[in-house]
């Protein structure tokens, strides 16, 4: 059994919180109060002033999770079935294999957390960055809080191709938009490391683009 809390420095937490897919423990129940503790921390994330706060749907019911897993798998296939392995680099292929594993098992992950944005109507034109920026930091805060409690997560969005099917399943009203679906489970193995990223010089522009 892993300890409930994992001691990490802030920098370790930020650089070693990885997408966990193969190492999710699908058999170990996750206490709901623990998930709520993470969401309470996530509520402290920045959100645009005057904009609505993130809403969360925490799904633990096995039949609902199975149905979400089926939608996720279908949407994932829609997105990725045409991609041939030969077109991918080694890293991309490993990532896709891992994502495909999650697509196979998502419905069995003990907790599915769906982050939503309530605009009360269709998404407006114009400043989308501020709109989604009201939800996204909170989602990442949730994932970081989960990490320090021995939970593994992955940011997923593949199901959004079939967002309405999930809305129908969960009774999400029009005007509430789904942002990210975060499968959450205890993870097996604490050894997460910083991932390869492009050199900083390739993405930092000094004084102008
Ligand atoms: C906006 C966004 C959408 C993502 N959607 C998915 C997804 O649908 N399924 C999935 O398995 N991973 C998804 N990911 C996770 C990325 O694939 C993952 O971050 C990438 O493989 C790098 O792995 P790392 O997070 O461990 O560095 C998403 C990440 C982001 C930020």
XYZ file of C-alpha atoms in Angstrom, residues 19 21 36 47 55 57 63 69 77 86-87 91 94 125 127 135-136 140 142-143 148 152 187 191-192 199:
26
model
C -0.058 11.310 -17.123
C -2.569 5.451 -17.526
C -13.317 16.295 -2.421
C -10.379 32.203 -12.133
C -18.203 22.906 -11.876
C -19.088 16.061 -11.830
C -22.665 1.588 -14.699
C -15.806 4.392 -20.951
C -11.121 5.536 -32.075
C 4.745 4.438 -39.179
C 3.871 8.137 -39.138
C 7.853 8.775 -28.185
C 4.570 5.057 -26.800
C -17.221 34.415 -29.690
C -12.023 35.980 -25.825
C -11.357 26.217 -15.568
C -7.964 24.971 -16.703
C -4.273 21.171 -12.996
C -6.783 19.083 -8.832
C -4.240 16.818 -10.545
C 0.450 14.402 -3.395
C -2.655 9.156 -10.463
C -1.244 4.605 -8.861
C 8.826 6.620 -9.576
C 7.767 9.446 -11.858
C 14.620 22.749 -25.511
